[in-house]
Amino acid sequence: MTGQVRVALGDRGYDILIGGGLLERAGEFIARVRKPRRVFVVTDANVAGSHLPRLEGGLRAAGIAASAIVRPPGEGAKTWDGLGELLNAVLDGRPERGDMLLALGGGVVGDMTGVAASLLLRGLDFVQCPTTLLAQVDSSVGGKTGVNTRHGKNLIGAFHQPRLVLCDLDALDTLGPRELRAGYAETVKYGLIDMPDFFAWCEANAAALLAGDRAARAHAVKIACEAKARIVAEDERETGARALLNLGHTFGHALEAELGYGPELLHGEAVALGMRQAFDFSVRAGLCPPADAARVRAHLAACGLPVALPDSRRWDADRLVGHMGHDKKTRDGKVTFILARGIGKSFVARDAEIGDVRAMLETECAA
């Protein structure tokens, strides 16, 4: 194990463990928190072949019985109907309140499992075993769970904290380049929010991280988890500072909704494009130095992340703005944006003029 981060939430606090070989020792680590009668492992068809045997072996070694539930992969499975199928699959196994759920997979699996755990028997414990970079640095930490609807992303869900997070760095070796890049977008985000030194580190080390450098990956995951743990401990339910973690998401979620949450644009890719848009809009509003926005664009592009709207379709600014109106951060009918006064100087903006946002999007859509 190369790192450990504490999410300080009083008696609901928990550890994030970072390192190699953690799935093989999962039962050992879980038993230190609370040894369950049985663990319902929720995973997807892609992850099961690569990682489920390692995890099941780790649970058996600690004398923990496990039942696996294998779900379809992809954002398209993160729906109300999909949640119902998952709930019934667990209930078919006759769970008891001493049982536990475990999410083995990326953000979709983690979000779905968290919602299910919050509902089953009025609340079961669960553990996160994220297998993607995006999930390790972001979605597995903090207790935000959710499913998508036709009205928007993650509009149904709950705050339900895990009991433990196991970030097994070995799992990252099985990811394709596109999935790694998508996860990297959520990693570099922390530097853009309030850690300019980390952004500079990312500029110097992103290529090594994406190429498989274990030390670079361990460092990035630990720094990202520390940053998120700090913000979650300060603002668990996103009434203030935690909203900063949504940098790029108001723009990005609108793009995802317009594409029907399909494979054309992965979540991390949408966040990367959304962060570029947030910085460009901040420049247009006279808030951010143009050089900082240019630096952000250059770095994301150098990492192979999208910085322009996909040209595979015609985009409509009014439709994108309409999707933004369904964002969870909307207050009193006004869309909340995370804008920036520079790299590492992001802030919550509740008074951005939606007409100005539309004007910027119109220019992009016409390009």
XYZ file of C-alpha atoms in Angstrom, residues 24-250:
227
model
C -6.477 -9.529 -3.306
C -6.530 -8.170 0.269
C -10.035 -6.670 0.132
C -11.466 -9.047 2.717
C -8.673 -8.217 5.159
C -9.284 -4.487 4.859
C -13.077 -4.789 5.008
C -12.912 -6.970 8.122
C -10.960 -4.213 9.890
C -13.959 -1.930 9.411
C -16.741 -4.466 9.978
C -16.817 -8.110 8.959
C -20.123 -8.628 7.141
C -22.113 -11.840 6.954
C -22.099 -11.541 3.170
C -21.002 -9.102 0.487
C -23.059 -8.453 -2.648
C -20.490 -7.492 -5.286
C -21.925 -5.233 -7.998
C -19.843 -5.005 -11.156
C -20.288 -4.837 -14.919
C -19.601 -7.266 -17.720
C -16.356 -5.563 -18.737
C -14.855 -5.387 -15.254
C -15.948 -8.839 -14.117
C -13.566 -10.678 -16.414
C -10.563 -8.593 -15.411
C -10.989 -8.066 -11.687
C -13.810 -10.114 -10.146
C -11.709 -13.269 -9.583
C -9.045 -11.262 -7.711
C -11.667 -9.656 -5.507
C -13.551 -12.877 -4.801
C -10.297 -14.541 -3.823
C -9.532 -11.689 -1.443
C -12.934 -12.000 0.196
C -12.652 -15.790 0.526
C -9.247 -15.450 2.157
C -10.904 -13.453 4.948
C -13.803 -15.891 5.303
C -16.354 -13.512 3.763
C -19.093 -15.001 1.573
C -19.773 -13.118 -1.671
C -22.473 -13.027 -4.329
C -21.723 -11.305 -7.641
C -24.249 -9.248 -9.612
C -22.988 -8.446 -13.112
C -24.618 -5.450 -14.785
C -24.429 -4.140 -18.374
C -21.560 -1.673 -18.859
C -21.793 1.996 -19.760
C -23.624 5.172 -18.835
C -26.734 3.880 -20.604
C -27.245 1.379 -17.776
C -27.363 4.107 -15.116
C -31.115 4.610 -15.238
C -34.139 4.308 -12.987
C -35.035 1.007 -14.673
C -31.469 -0.208 -14.223
C -31.594 0.713 -10.550
C -34.785 -1.297 -10.144
C -33.143 -4.312 -11.739
C -30.177 -3.986 -9.397
C -32.364 -3.654 -6.303
C -34.337 -6.739 -7.230
C -31.166 -8.696 -7.972
C -29.907 -8.001 -4.457
C -33.305 -8.724 -2.907
C -33.381 -12.061 -4.750
C -30.427 -12.973 -2.547
C -32.395 -12.257 0.658
C -30.056 -9.664 2.166
C -29.949 -8.908 5.872
C -28.945 -5.691 7.579
C -25.603 -7.199 8.503
C -24.761 -7.607 4.822
C -22.806 -5.189 2.696
C -22.700 -4.063 -0.937
C -19.436 -3.585 -2.801
C -19.002 -1.583 -6.000
C -16.349 -3.042 -8.303
C -16.028 -0.849 -11.362
C -16.054 2.689 -12.609
C -18.262 5.634 -11.826
C -21.452 4.092 -13.193
C -21.144 0.991 -11.019
C -20.149 3.076 -7.988
C -23.035 5.503 -8.368
C -25.605 2.756 -8.912
C -24.335 0.677 -6.006
C -24.345 3.687 -3.701
C -27.965 4.498 -4.508
C -28.954 0.860 -4.029
C -27.150 0.686 -0.673
C -28.925 3.821 0.528
C -32.322 2.279 -0.257
C -32.042 -1.420 0.514
C -33.470 -2.300 3.938
C -33.455 1.474 4.562
C -29.695 1.599 4.321
C -26.860 -0.898 3.994
C -23.127 -0.342 4.320
C -21.116 -0.393 1.114
C -17.517 -0.350 -0.039
C -16.076 1.281 -3.135
C -13.456 -0.592 -5.179
C -13.004 1.792 -8.120
C -11.274 0.303 -11.164
C -10.993 3.431 -13.344
C -8.842 6.506 -12.845
C -11.942 8.707 -12.924
C -13.610 6.729 -10.165
C -10.456 6.569 -8.052
C -9.867 10.325 -8.076
C -13.466 11.488 -7.965
C -16.698 9.515 -7.978
C -15.801 6.851 -5.401
C -15.056 9.464 -2.739
C -17.596 11.667 -0.998
C -20.818 9.690 -0.934
C -22.604 11.301 -3.883
C -24.663 8.666 -5.681
C -27.155 8.954 -8.508
C -28.867 7.720 -11.636
C -29.680 9.597 -14.821
C -33.109 10.500 -16.162
C -34.339 12.084 -19.371
C -34.283 15.364 -17.459
C -30.587 15.254 -16.660
C -27.648 13.543 -15.026
C -27.732 12.219 -11.444
C -31.042 13.906 -10.635
C -32.140 10.904 -8.555
C -29.787 9.808 -5.805
C -28.641 10.243 -2.239
C -25.686 11.238 -0.105
C -24.557 7.875 1.251
C -20.952 7.548 2.369
C -19.021 4.304 1.845
C -17.338 2.547 4.741
C -14.077 2.121 2.831
C -12.526 2.945 -0.552
C -9.882 0.668 -2.091
C -8.024 2.285 -4.997
C -6.098 -0.625 -6.503
C -3.589 0.885 -8.923
C -3.203 -2.480 -10.669
C -6.709 -2.019 -12.074
C -5.563 1.009 -14.069
C -3.269 -1.218 -16.139
C -6.313 -2.770 -17.821
C -7.757 0.547 -19.032
C -7.563 1.671 -22.619
C -5.955 5.026 -23.492
C -9.294 6.774 -23.939
C -10.577 5.739 -20.508
C -7.312 6.828 -18.900
C -7.496 10.232 -20.560
C -11.096 10.645 -19.442
C -10.084 9.913 -15.850
C -7.157 12.284 -16.128
C -9.563 15.152 -16.828
C -11.083 14.690 -13.361
C -7.558 14.488 -11.927
C -6.183 17.720 -13.352
C -9.433 19.428 -12.310
C -8.139 19.717 -8.734
C -5.226 21.806 -9.907
C -7.554 24.143 -11.750
C -9.836 24.524 -8.723
C -7.396 25.662 -6.037
C -4.006 23.947 -6.435
C -1.955 25.715 -9.136
C 1.174 23.841 -8.074
C -0.583 20.541 -8.780
C -1.608 21.813 -12.210
C 2.045 22.594 -12.909
C 2.937 19.061 -11.741
C 0.314 17.700 -14.125
C 1.775 19.666 -17.023
C 5.164 18.067 -16.312
C 3.966 14.535 -15.523
C 0.753 13.837 -17.434
C 2.513 12.024 -20.256
C 4.227 9.651 -17.817
C 1.003 9.067 -15.878
C -0.933 8.221 -19.031
C 1.890 5.982 -20.255
C 1.727 3.846 -17.105
C 4.235 5.333 -14.683
C 3.201 3.805 -11.336
C 4.769 6.493 -9.151
C 3.066 9.263 -11.104
C -0.287 7.520 -10.862
C 0.059 6.899 -7.133
C 0.995 10.532 -6.519
C -1.874 11.899 -8.617
C -4.492 9.632 -7.041
C -3.314 10.492 -3.531
C -3.256 14.253 -4.163
C -6.709 14.137 -5.789
C -8.175 12.056 -2.955
C -6.663 14.373 -0.348
C -8.171 17.369 -2.120
C -11.598 15.821 -2.386
C -11.514 14.516 1.201
C -10.685 18.021 2.426
C -13.579 19.575 0.532
C -16.068 16.830 1.482
C -15.165 17.145 5.174
C -15.838 20.878 4.945
C -19.079 20.634 2.957
C -20.496 17.110 2.754
C -23.829 18.015 1.144
C -22.628 20.575 -1.381
C -24.066 23.719 0.139
C -20.867 25.699 -0.394
C -17.272 24.806 -1.231
C -18.046 21.316 -2.528
C -19.755 22.866 -5.543
C -16.263 23.770 -6.776
C -15.754 20.101 -7.607
C -18.244 20.666 -10.425
C -15.793 22.743 -12.436
C -16.601 21.962 -16.073
C -19.666 19.938 -15.159
C -22.463 22.408 -15.927
